[in-house]
Amino acid sequence: MSTPNANNPWWKEAIIYQVYPRSYLDTNGDGVGDLPGITAKLDYIASLGVDIVWLSPFFKSPQKDFGYDIADYCDVDPMFGTLADFDKLIEKAHHLGLKIMIDQVMSHTADTHPWFVESRASRDNPKSDWYVWADPLADGNPPNNWLSVFGGSAWQWDTRRKQYYMHNFLVSQPQLNFHNPEVQQAHLDAQRFWLERGVDGVRMDACVFHFHDRQLRSNPPALVRDTSTVTDVNPYGMQAHIYDKTQPENVAFLQRVRTLLNEFGAVSIGEVSSDDALAQMAEYTEGGDKLHMAYSFNLLTPVFTAAHIRQQVEEFNTRVKDGWASWSVGNHDAIRVATRWASGDAVGNPSPALSKLVLAIQLSLKGTPCLYQGDELALTEADVPFELLQDPYGITFWPEFKGRDGCRTPMPWTADAPNAGFTTGKPWLPVPAEHLALAEEIQDRDPESMLNFQRRIIHWRRTLPQLTRGEIAFFDVPEQALALRRDLPGHPSVLAVFNTTSQPLNFNWPEAAGASRLNGHDLQGDVAGTTVTLPPYGAWFGTVADQG
């Protein structure tokens, strides 16, 4: 059991690295990554300088949503290995000083989960109220207008009970009824199972979806269409989701989760996708008795401007009292940042310089950075043809939206090996040819590569407590630039300025007068007096007298 962290918020200085197990390393030739593959690469992960390894779901599942449809919360799916494999992973991770965070998908299960099999059997069995069931309207329609994130109604007719059941995602992902205290306790028991095996933290998937409005009131139209969490071809964004999620009862449940985590000194991060994600992040993290930190999709959008980044951080800091953010620019649900944030540029081509700049910005914000596998290699979004698509979300909304497969393709380890060294079999998703030149073994040998840049800048950041624990303030500079200051009492303030475009940038920055340059981060840029000179995607760091 770990040491409780109530008085040691180490996670505020940590860096999270997300592993998508299906695509990391396959050790048995079936084309799907597995737990032994992750264990084999833990030395590599440790070399990145990260602290927490977030594992996307590896639990028993029919894999219709690739593990986010769980059929057994307390066992490993055979395609990923065994509980013994997981124990070996934990043991090696802890030996290397890494902490393991598992992905808890609580709001729904697979329709093959024994809980749902029993619940749908009748209206009077012991688990009949474990899921959200509702009678049809007089005309046979569903009880309200709630929509599924993955398309269509959030209600599915079931002939056994002659009722509708709710599903926020796939039809095969029925929604649990968190108003039932037995459901809450079952999840806490499952969490305890993993915490007792040595797990150091939980990432709470879709944590705003736990509760629904008991009265089943219909959602009103959205005053401003949500395009931050869903594509603009998805009608889900046309509703204001005030009744199907983000219910006030969730706060008390998150407090119960925190109480359990505190027993083990474990940490939590919540995925927040709501109409006002920043407000939800604040509500769920403030007070020290709910989530340790939360992240939203607000930096996972196509918008890459200094103004947008500044707005997200400033609004969170304005709304939150003592909570904590985790800033993520890439994960398994978003187009690869190397492609997504290059698309709005005048050149429109992904480049290592852009990837280096994005990481430098992410590591400079107040909050815990969450990095996604492959971004350390500057991997671009893969163009997976329709006939090879696996993601049901993409298949439904194709061709305008191709889903999430493009960011989930296998890690390229060795350029000249079959399937880039990911598997000896047929990979579940193709390895893009353009990723071969970005393979880990090539970049490991190149001191100027994105991979080695990431290692160096993470190490450099650790020497500056201002960047991990300091307060943050922004400056008004030309719109192409992002300029900020990090202040920590007893230390000189750190200044940073970033050129977010592919064009050179020169301007006057009075606040930089008297600053001393900080080296060791490898980014190019210069400040002479008050004149800032930045090459494309350049950056400059310096220190000035303590502003605190």
Coordinates of C-alpha atoms in Angstrom, one line a residue:
M1 CA 0.0 0.0 0.0
S2 CA 1.3 3.5 -0.9
T3 CA 1.8 6.3 1.5
P4 CA -1.3 8.7 1.6
N5 CA -0.6 11.9 -0.4
A6 CA -3.0 14.3 1.3
N7 CA -0.1 16.5 2.5
N8 CA 2.2 15.7 -0.4
P9 CA 0.6 16.6 -3.7
W10 CA 3.3 15.0 -5.8
W11 CA 0.9 14.6 -8.7
K12 CA 1.0 18.4 -9.3
E13 CA 4.6 18.0 -10.4
A14 CA 4.1 14.8 -12.2
I15 CA 3.8 14.0 -15.9
I16 CA 1.3 11.4 -17.2
Y17 CA 2.0 9.2 -20.2
Q18 CA -1.0 7.4 -21.8
V19 CA -0.5 3.9 -23.2
Y20 CA -3.2 2.5 -25.5
P21 CA -2.5 -1.2 -24.9
R22 CA -3.9 -2.5 -28.2
S23 CA -1.3 -0.4 -30.1
Y24 CA 1.8 -0.4 -28.0
L25 CA 3.6 -3.8 -28.5
D26 CA 2.3 -7.2 -29.4
T27 CA 4.3 -10.1 -27.9
N28 CA 2.3 -13.1 -29.1
G29 CA 1.8 -12.3 -32.7
D30 CA -2.0 -11.9 -32.7
G31 CA -1.8 -8.3 -34.0
V32 CA -3.0 -6.7 -30.8
G33 CA -0.7 -5.2 -28.1
D34 CA -0.7 -6.7 -24.7
L35 CA 0.4 -6.3 -21.1
P36 CA 3.7 -8.2 -21.5
G37 CA 4.4 -5.8 -24.4
I38 CA 4.0 -2.8 -22.1
T39 CA 6.1 -4.4 -19.4
A40 CA 8.8 -4.9 -22.0
K41 CA 8.8 -1.2 -22.9
L42 CA 8.7 0.2 -19.3
D43 CA 12.4 1.0 -19.5
Y44 CA 11.7 3.1 -22.6
I45 CA 8.8 4.8 -20.9
A46 CA 11.0 5.5 -17.9
S47 CA 13.6 7.0 -20.2
L48 CA 11.0 9.7 -21.3
G49 CA 11.1 11.2 -17.8
V50 CA 7.4 10.7 -17.1
D51 CA 6.0 9.7 -13.7
I52 CA 2.6 8.1 -14.2
V53 CA 1.6 5.5 -16.9
W54 CA -2.1 5.7 -17.7
L55 CA -3.2 2.4 -19.2
S56 CA -6.4 2.5 -21.4
P57 CA -8.7 -0.4 -20.5
F58 CA -7.4 -4.0 -20.6
F59 CA -10.3 -5.6 -18.7
K60 CA -12.5 -8.4 -20.1
S61 CA -14.6 -6.9 -22.9
P62 CA -16.4 -7.9 -26.1
Q63 CA -14.2 -5.1 -27.6
K64 CA -17.0 -3.4 -29.5
D65 CA -15.6 -0.1 -28.2
F66 CA -12.1 -1.5 -27.8
G67 CA -12.2 -2.0 -24.0
Y68 CA -14.4 0.9 -23.1
D69 CA -17.2 -1.6 -22.9
I70 CA -16.3 -3.7 -19.9
A71 CA -17.7 -7.2 -19.2
D72 CA -15.7 -7.8 -16.0
Y73 CA -14.2 -5.0 -13.9
C74 CA -11.9 -7.4 -12.0
D75 CA -10.1 -9.4 -14.6
V76 CA -7.8 -9.0 -17.6
D77 CA -9.1 -9.7 -21.1
P78 CA -7.2 -12.8 -22.5
M79 CA -6.1 -10.8 -25.6
F80 CA -4.1 -8.6 -23.2
G81 CA -2.8 -11.3 -20.9
T82 CA -3.6 -12.4 -17.4
L83 CA -3.8 -11.0 -13.9
A84 CA -0.3 -12.5 -13.3
D85 CA 0.9 -10.4 -16.3
F86 CA -0.6 -7.3 -14.7
D87 CA 1.1 -8.0 -11.4
K88 CA 4.5 -8.3 -13.2
L89 CA 3.8 -5.0 -15.0
I90 CA 3.1 -3.3 -11.6
E91 CA 6.2 -4.8 -10.0
K92 CA 8.5 -3.7 -12.8
A93 CA 6.9 -0.2 -13.0
H94 CA 7.4 0.4 -9.3
H95 CA 11.0 -0.9 -9.5
L96 CA 11.6 1.8 -12.2
G97 CA 9.9 4.5 -10.1
L98 CA 6.8 4.6 -12.3
K99 CA 3.3 4.7 -11.0
I100 CA 0.4 2.9 -12.8
M101 CA -3.0 4.5 -13.4
I102 CA -5.8 2.3 -14.7
D103 CA -8.8 3.5 -16.8
Q104 CA -12.1 3.1 -14.9
V105 CA -15.2 3.1 -17.2
M106 CA -18.0 3.5 -14.6
S107 CA -20.9 5.1 -16.4
H108 CA -21.7 2.0 -18.5
T109 CA -20.8 -1.6 -19.1
A110 CA -20.9 -4.0 -22.0
D111 CA -24.2 -5.6 -22.7
T112 CA -22.5 -8.9 -22.0
H113 CA -21.7 -8.0 -18.5
P114 CA -23.5 -10.3 -16.0
W115 CA -25.0 -7.3 -14.3
F116 CA -26.9 -6.3 -17.5
V117 CA -27.7 -9.9 -18.5
E118 CA -29.5 -10.2 -15.2
S119 CA -31.0 -6.7 -15.2
R120 CA -32.6 -7.2 -18.6
A121 CA -34.1 -10.6 -17.8
S122 CA -37.1 -9.2 -15.9
R123 CA -38.4 -6.2 -14.1
D124 CA -38.2 -7.8 -10.6
N125 CA -34.8 -9.4 -10.4
P126 CA -32.1 -8.2 -7.9
K127 CA -30.4 -6.1 -10.5
S128 CA -33.4 -4.9 -12.3
D129 CA -32.7 -1.4 -11.2
W130 CA -28.9 -1.4 -11.8
Y131 CA -29.4 0.2 -15.3
V132 CA -31.5 3.0 -16.6
W133 CA -34.8 1.6 -17.8
A134 CA -37.9 3.5 -18.9
D135 CA -41.3 2.8 -20.3
P136 CA -42.2 4.1 -23.8
L137 CA -44.4 7.0 -24.3
A138 CA -48.0 6.3 -25.3
D139 CA -47.1 6.3 -28.9
G140 CA -44.2 3.9 -28.4
N141 CA -41.4 6.5 -28.7
P142 CA -38.5 6.7 -26.2
P143 CA -39.2 8.6 -23.0
N144 CA -37.3 11.8 -24.1
N145 CA -35.0 13.3 -26.7
W146 CA -31.7 12.3 -25.3
L147 CA -29.1 11.4 -27.9
S148 CA -26.1 9.1 -28.0
V149 CA -22.6 10.5 -28.5
F150 CA -22.1 7.8 -31.2
G151 CA -25.2 8.7 -33.2
G152 CA -29.0 8.3 -32.9
S153 CA -31.2 8.1 -29.9
A154 CA -29.8 7.3 -26.4
W155 CA -32.6 4.8 -26.0
Q156 CA -32.8 1.2 -27.2
W157 CA -35.9 -1.0 -27.0
D158 CA -35.5 -4.3 -25.2
T159 CA -38.1 -7.0 -25.9
R160 CA -37.4 -8.9 -22.6
R161 CA -38.6 -6.1 -20.3
K162 CA -40.7 -4.3 -23.0
Q163 CA -38.8 -1.1 -21.9
Y164 CA -36.2 1.1 -23.3
Y165 CA -32.7 1.2 -21.8
M166 CA -30.4 4.2 -21.9
H167 CA -27.0 4.2 -23.7
N168 CA -24.9 7.3 -24.0
F169 CA -22.6 5.6 -26.4
L170 CA -23.0 2.4 -28.4
V171 CA -26.3 0.4 -28.1
S172 CA -24.1 -2.3 -26.6
Q173 CA -23.0 0.0 -23.8
P174 CA -26.0 0.2 -21.5
Q175 CA -26.0 3.0 -18.9
L176 CA -25.7 2.1 -15.2
N177 CA -28.1 3.6 -12.7
F178 CA -25.9 5.5 -10.2
H179 CA -29.0 6.5 -8.2
N180 CA -28.9 2.9 -7.0
P181 CA -26.4 2.8 -4.0
E182 CA -25.6 -0.8 -4.9
V183 CA -24.2 0.3 -8.2
Q184 CA -21.9 2.8 -6.5
Q185 CA -20.7 0.3 -4.0
A186 CA -20.0 -2.3 -6.7
H187 CA -17.7 0.2 -8.5
L188 CA -15.9 1.1 -5.2
D189 CA -15.4 -2.6 -4.6
A190 CA -13.9 -3.0 -8.1
Q191 CA -11.6 0.0 -7.5
R192 CA -10.4 -1.5 -4.2
F193 CA -9.6 -4.8 -6.0
W194 CA -7.1 -3.0 -8.2
L195 CA -5.8 -0.7 -5.5
E196 CA -4.9 -3.7 -3.4
R197 CA -3.0 -5.1 -6.3
G198 CA -0.8 -2.0 -6.2
V199 CA -2.4 0.4 -8.6
D200 CA -1.4 4.0 -7.9
G201 CA -4.2 5.9 -9.6
V202 CA -7.4 5.9 -11.7
R203 CA -8.4 7.8 -14.7
M204 CA -12.2 8.1 -14.7
D205 CA -13.6 7.9 -18.1
A206 CA -16.7 9.9 -19.0
C207 CA -17.0 10.9 -15.4
V208 CA -19.8 13.5 -16.1
F209 CA -22.1 10.7 -17.3
H210 CA -22.5 8.8 -14.0
F211 CA -25.9 10.2 -13.1
H212 CA -29.0 11.1 -15.1
D213 CA -32.1 13.2 -14.3
R214 CA -34.5 11.1 -12.4
Q215 CA -37.5 12.8 -14.1
L216 CA -36.1 12.0 -17.5
R217 CA -36.7 15.5 -18.8
S218 CA -35.8 16.3 -22.4
N219 CA -32.8 18.4 -23.1
P220 CA -33.4 21.9 -24.6
P221 CA -31.7 23.0 -27.8
A222 CA -28.1 24.2 -27.4
L223 CA -27.8 28.0 -27.5
V224 CA -24.2 27.5 -28.7
R225 CA -23.4 24.3 -30.5
D226 CA -20.8 22.1 -28.9
T227 CA -18.0 21.2 -31.3
S228 CA -15.3 20.7 -28.7
T229 CA -16.2 17.2 -27.9
V230 CA -18.1 16.0 -31.0
T231 CA -17.8 16.6 -34.7
D232 CA -20.0 19.1 -36.4
V233 CA -21.8 16.4 -38.4
N234 CA -23.0 14.9 -35.1
P235 CA -26.4 16.1 -33.9
Y236 CA -25.3 15.4 -30.3
G237 CA -23.9 18.9 -30.2
M238 CA -27.3 20.4 -31.0
Q239 CA -28.6 19.8 -27.5
A240 CA -27.8 21.5 -24.2
H241 CA -26.9 18.4 -22.1
I242 CA -28.3 19.5 -18.8
Y243 CA -30.4 16.4 -17.9
D244 CA -28.6 13.4 -19.3
K245 CA -25.2 14.1 -17.6
T246 CA -23.4 16.5 -15.1
Q247 CA -26.0 16.0 -12.4
P248 CA -25.4 17.4 -8.9
E249 CA -25.5 13.9 -7.3
N250 CA -22.2 13.1 -9.0
V251 CA -20.3 15.3 -6.5
A252 CA -21.1 13.1 -3.6
F253 CA -20.1 10.0 -5.5
L254 CA -16.7 11.5 -6.4
Q255 CA -16.2 12.3 -2.7
R256 CA -16.7 8.6 -2.0
V257 CA -14.2 7.7 -4.6
R258 CA -11.7 10.2 -3.1
T259 CA -12.1 8.7 0.4
L260 CA -11.2 5.3 -1.0
L261 CA -8.3 6.6 -3.0
N262 CA -6.9 8.4 0.1
E263 CA -6.7 5.0 1.9
F264 CA -4.1 4.0 -0.6
G265 CA -2.5 7.3 -1.4
A266 CA -3.7 6.9 -5.0
V267 CA -4.4 9.7 -7.4
S268 CA -7.3 10.4 -9.8
I269 CA -7.9 12.3 -13.0
G270 CA -11.3 12.8 -14.6
E271 CA -12.3 13.1 -18.2
V272 CA -14.7 16.0 -18.4
S273 CA -16.8 16.5 -21.6
S274 CA -19.6 18.9 -21.0
D275 CA -21.2 22.0 -22.4
D276 CA -19.1 24.1 -19.9
A277 CA -16.1 21.8 -19.3
L278 CA -14.1 24.4 -17.4
A279 CA -16.8 24.9 -14.8
Q280 CA -17.2 21.2 -14.4
M281 CA -13.4 20.8 -14.0
A282 CA -13.5 23.4 -11.3
E283 CA -16.5 21.8 -9.5
Y284 CA -14.9 18.3 -9.6
T285 CA -11.4 19.3 -8.4
E286 CA -11.8 22.1 -5.9
G287 CA -12.0 21.4 -2.1
G288 CA -9.5 18.5 -2.0
D289 CA -12.2 16.0 -1.5
K290 CA -13.1 14.9 -5.1
L291 CA -10.9 14.4 -8.1
H292 CA -7.3 15.3 -7.8
M293 CA -7.3 16.7 -11.3
A294 CA -9.4 16.8 -14.4
Y295 CA -8.9 17.4 -18.1
S296 CA -11.3 18.5 -20.9
F297 CA -11.3 18.4 -24.6
N298 CA -10.7 22.2 -24.8
L299 CA -7.1 21.7 -26.0
L300 CA -8.0 18.7 -28.1
T301 CA -9.8 20.8 -30.7
P302 CA -8.4 21.9 -34.1
V303 CA -7.9 25.5 -32.7
F304 CA -4.3 26.2 -32.2
T305 CA -3.8 29.9 -31.3
A306 CA -2.1 31.7 -28.5
A307 CA -5.5 33.3 -27.6
H308 CA -7.3 30.0 -27.3
I309 CA -4.6 28.4 -25.0
R310 CA -4.5 31.5 -22.9
Q311 CA -8.3 31.6 -22.6
Q312 CA -8.6 28.0 -21.4
V313 CA -5.9 28.4 -18.7
E314 CA -7.1 31.8 -17.5
E315 CA -10.8 30.8 -17.4
F316 CA -9.9 27.7 -15.4
N317 CA -7.8 29.6 -12.9
T318 CA -10.6 32.2 -12.6
R319 CA -13.3 29.7 -11.9
V320 CA -11.4 27.2 -9.7
K321 CA -10.5 28.0 -6.0
D322 CA -8.0 25.3 -5.2
G323 CA -8.5 22.6 -7.8
W324 CA -6.1 21.4 -10.4
A325 CA -6.1 21.0 -14.1
S326 CA -4.3 18.5 -16.4
W327 CA -3.6 19.8 -19.8
S328 CA -3.8 17.3 -22.6
V329 CA -3.2 18.1 -26.3
G330 CA -3.5 14.5 -27.5
N331 CA -5.1 11.2 -26.6
H332 CA -6.9 8.2 -28.1
D333 CA -10.0 10.2 -28.9
A334 CA -8.4 13.1 -30.9
I335 CA -6.7 13.6 -34.2
R336 CA -2.9 13.5 -33.7
V337 CA -1.8 16.9 -32.5
A338 CA 1.1 16.9 -35.1
T339 CA -1.6 16.9 -37.8
R340 CA -4.5 18.7 -36.0
W341 CA -2.5 21.8 -35.1
A342 CA -0.6 22.0 -38.3
S343 CA -3.9 22.2 -40.3
G344 CA -4.5 25.8 -39.4
D345 CA -1.0 26.9 -40.3
A346 CA -0.1 28.9 -43.4
V347 CA 2.0 26.0 -44.5
G348 CA -0.3 23.3 -43.2
N349 CA 2.4 20.6 -43.0
P350 CA 3.3 18.7 -39.8
S351 CA 6.8 19.3 -38.7
P352 CA 9.1 18.3 -35.8
A353 CA 9.5 22.0 -35.0
L354 CA 5.8 22.3 -34.4
S355 CA 5.7 19.2 -32.2
K356 CA 8.6 20.5 -30.1
L357 CA 6.9 23.8 -29.6
V358 CA 3.6 22.2 -28.6
L359 CA 5.3 20.1 -26.0
A360 CA 7.2 23.1 -24.7
I361 CA 4.0 25.0 -24.3
Q362 CA 2.2 22.1 -22.6
L363 CA 5.1 21.7 -20.1
S364 CA 4.9 25.5 -19.3
L365 CA 1.3 25.7 -18.3
K366 CA 0.1 25.5 -14.7
G367 CA -1.2 21.9 -14.4
T368 CA -0.2 18.3 -14.8
P369 CA 0.8 17.5 -18.4
C370 CA -0.8 14.4 -19.9
L371 CA 1.1 13.0 -22.9
Y372 CA -0.1 10.5 -25.5
Q373 CA 1.9 7.6 -26.8
G374 CA 3.6 8.4 -30.1
D375 CA 3.5 12.1 -29.7
E376 CA 7.0 11.8 -28.4
L377 CA 7.8 10.6 -31.9
A378 CA 5.8 13.4 -33.6
L379 CA 3.5 10.8 -35.2
T380 CA 1.0 12.2 -37.6
E381 CA -2.6 11.2 -38.1
A382 CA -3.0 8.0 -40.1
D383 CA -5.4 8.0 -43.1
V384 CA -7.1 4.6 -42.5
P385 CA -9.2 3.6 -45.5
F386 CA -12.9 2.8 -44.9
E387 CA -12.4 -0.9 -45.5
L388 CA -9.9 -1.1 -42.7
L389 CA -11.7 1.2 -40.2
Q390 CA -12.4 -0.4 -36.8
D391 CA -13.9 2.4 -34.8
P392 CA -17.8 2.2 -34.8
Y393 CA -17.9 5.9 -34.2
G394 CA -16.0 6.6 -37.5
I395 CA -18.0 3.9 -39.4
T396 CA -21.2 5.6 -38.4
F397 CA -20.2 9.2 -39.4
W398 CA -18.0 8.3 -42.4
P399 CA -17.0 10.0 -44.7
E400 CA -17.2 13.4 -43.1
F401 CA -15.8 12.0 -39.8
K402 CA -13.4 9.1 -40.0
G403 CA -13.4 8.3 -36.3
R404 CA -10.5 7.7 -33.9
D405 CA -8.5 5.0 -35.7
G406 CA -6.1 7.5 -37.2
C407 CA -4.6 8.3 -33.8
R408 CA -4.6 4.7 -32.6
T409 CA -2.4 3.0 -35.1
P410 CA 0.5 0.9 -33.7
M411 CA 3.7 2.4 -32.3
P412 CA 6.6 2.2 -34.8
W413 CA 9.6 0.7 -33.0
T414 CA 11.9 -0.5 -35.7
A415 CA 11.8 0.9 -39.2
D416 CA 13.1 -2.2 -41.1
A417 CA 11.1 -4.8 -39.1
P418 CA 7.7 -6.1 -40.3
N419 CA 4.9 -3.8 -39.1
A420 CA 7.6 -1.5 -37.6
G421 CA 8.4 -4.1 -34.9
F422 CA 4.9 -3.8 -33.4
T423 CA 3.8 -7.4 -34.2
T424 CA 4.9 -10.5 -36.2
G425 CA 1.2 -11.0 -37.2
K426 CA -1.3 -8.9 -38.9
P427 CA -1.8 -5.6 -36.9
W428 CA -5.3 -4.8 -35.9
L429 CA -4.8 -1.4 -37.6
P430 CA -2.2 -0.8 -40.4
V431 CA 1.1 0.8 -39.6
P432 CA 1.3 3.9 -41.9
A433 CA 4.3 3.9 -44.2
E434 CA 5.1 7.5 -43.3
H435 CA 5.6 6.4 -39.6
L436 CA 8.5 4.2 -40.5
A437 CA 10.9 7.1 -40.7
L438 CA 9.7 8.2 -37.3
A439 CA 10.4 4.8 -35.6
E440 CA 11.8 4.9 -32.1
E441 CA 15.1 3.2 -32.9
I442 CA 15.8 5.8 -35.6
Q443 CA 15.0 8.7 -33.3
D444 CA 16.8 7.2 -30.4
R445 CA 20.1 7.5 -32.4
D446 CA 19.4 11.1 -33.5
P447 CA 20.2 13.7 -30.9
E448 CA 18.0 16.3 -32.7
S449 CA 14.9 14.0 -32.9
M450 CA 11.6 14.8 -31.3
L451 CA 12.1 11.8 -29.0
N452 CA 15.4 13.1 -27.6
F453 CA 14.1 16.6 -27.4
Q454 CA 11.2 15.4 -25.2
R455 CA 13.7 13.6 -22.9
R456 CA 15.8 16.7 -22.5
I457 CA 13.1 19.2 -22.0
I458 CA 11.3 17.1 -19.4
H459 CA 14.6 16.7 -17.5
W460 CA 15.2 20.5 -17.9
R461 CA 11.7 21.3 -16.6
R462 CA 12.4 19.3 -13.4
T463 CA 15.2 21.7 -12.6
L464 CA 12.7 24.6 -12.5
P465 CA 10.2 24.3 -9.7
Q466 CA 8.6 27.5 -11.1
L467 CA 7.3 25.5 -14.0
T468 CA 5.8 22.8 -11.9
R469 CA 4.5 24.6 -8.8
G470 CA 4.5 28.3 -9.8
E471 CA 1.5 30.6 -10.4
I472 CA 0.9 31.6 -14.0
A473 CA 0.2 35.0 -15.7
F474 CA 0.0 35.9 -19.4
F475 CA 1.1 39.0 -21.3
D476 CA -0.5 41.0 -24.1
V477 CA 1.7 40.4 -27.1
P478 CA 1.1 40.1 -30.8
E479 CA -1.6 37.5 -31.5
Q480 CA 0.9 35.0 -33.1
A481 CA 2.8 34.7 -29.8
L482 CA 2.0 33.3 -26.4
A483 CA 3.9 34.9 -23.6
L484 CA 3.6 33.9 -19.9
R485 CA 5.3 34.1 -16.5
R486 CA 5.6 31.5 -13.8
D487 CA 6.1 32.8 -10.3
L488 CA 7.2 30.9 -7.2
P489 CA 8.2 32.7 -4.0
G490 CA 11.9 32.4 -3.3
H491 CA 12.7 31.8 -6.9
P492 CA 13.3 34.1 -9.9
S493 CA 10.3 34.3 -12.1
V494 CA 10.4 32.3 -15.4
L495 CA 9.4 34.1 -18.6
A496 CA 8.5 32.2 -21.7
V497 CA 7.4 33.3 -25.2
F498 CA 6.3 31.0 -28.0
N499 CA 5.8 31.6 -31.7
T500 CA 2.8 29.6 -32.7
T501 CA 3.2 30.1 -36.5
S502 CA 5.5 28.9 -39.3
Q503 CA 6.6 32.5 -40.0
P504 CA 9.4 34.4 -38.2
L505 CA 8.3 36.8 -35.5
N506 CA 9.8 40.1 -34.1
F507 CA 8.2 42.4 -31.6
N508 CA 8.8 44.6 -28.6
W509 CA 8.1 43.0 -25.1
P510 CA 8.8 45.5 -22.4
E511 CA 8.4 43.0 -19.6
A512 CA 11.4 41.1 -20.8
A513 CA 13.8 44.0 -19.9
G514 CA 16.6 42.7 -17.8
A515 CA 15.8 39.1 -18.2
S516 CA 18.5 36.4 -18.3
R517 CA 18.3 33.7 -20.9
L518 CA 17.6 30.1 -19.7
N519 CA 19.4 27.4 -21.8
G520 CA 19.0 23.6 -21.9
H521 CA 15.6 23.3 -23.7
D522 CA 17.0 23.4 -27.2
L523 CA 14.4 25.8 -28.7
Q524 CA 15.6 28.7 -30.8
G525 CA 14.7 32.3 -30.0
D526 CA 16.3 35.4 -28.7
V527 CA 15.5 38.5 -26.5
A528 CA 17.8 41.4 -26.8
G529 CA 16.7 44.2 -24.4
T530 CA 13.0 44.2 -25.1
T531 CA 13.2 43.0 -28.7
V532 CA 11.9 39.4 -29.2
T533 CA 13.1 37.5 -32.3
L534 CA 11.6 34.1 -32.8
P535 CA 12.1 31.8 -35.8
P536 CA 9.1 29.7 -37.0
Y537 CA 7.8 27.7 -34.0
G538 CA 10.6 29.2 -31.9
A539 CA 10.6 29.8 -28.2
W540 CA 12.6 31.6 -25.6
F541 CA 12.8 31.1 -21.8
G542 CA 14.4 33.5 -19.3
T543 CA 14.4 34.5 -15.7
V544 CA 13.7 37.9 -14.0
A545 CA 13.7 39.0 -10.4
D546 CA 11.1 37.3 -8.2
Q547 CA 7.7 38.8 -9.0
G548 CA 6.0 37.3 -6.0

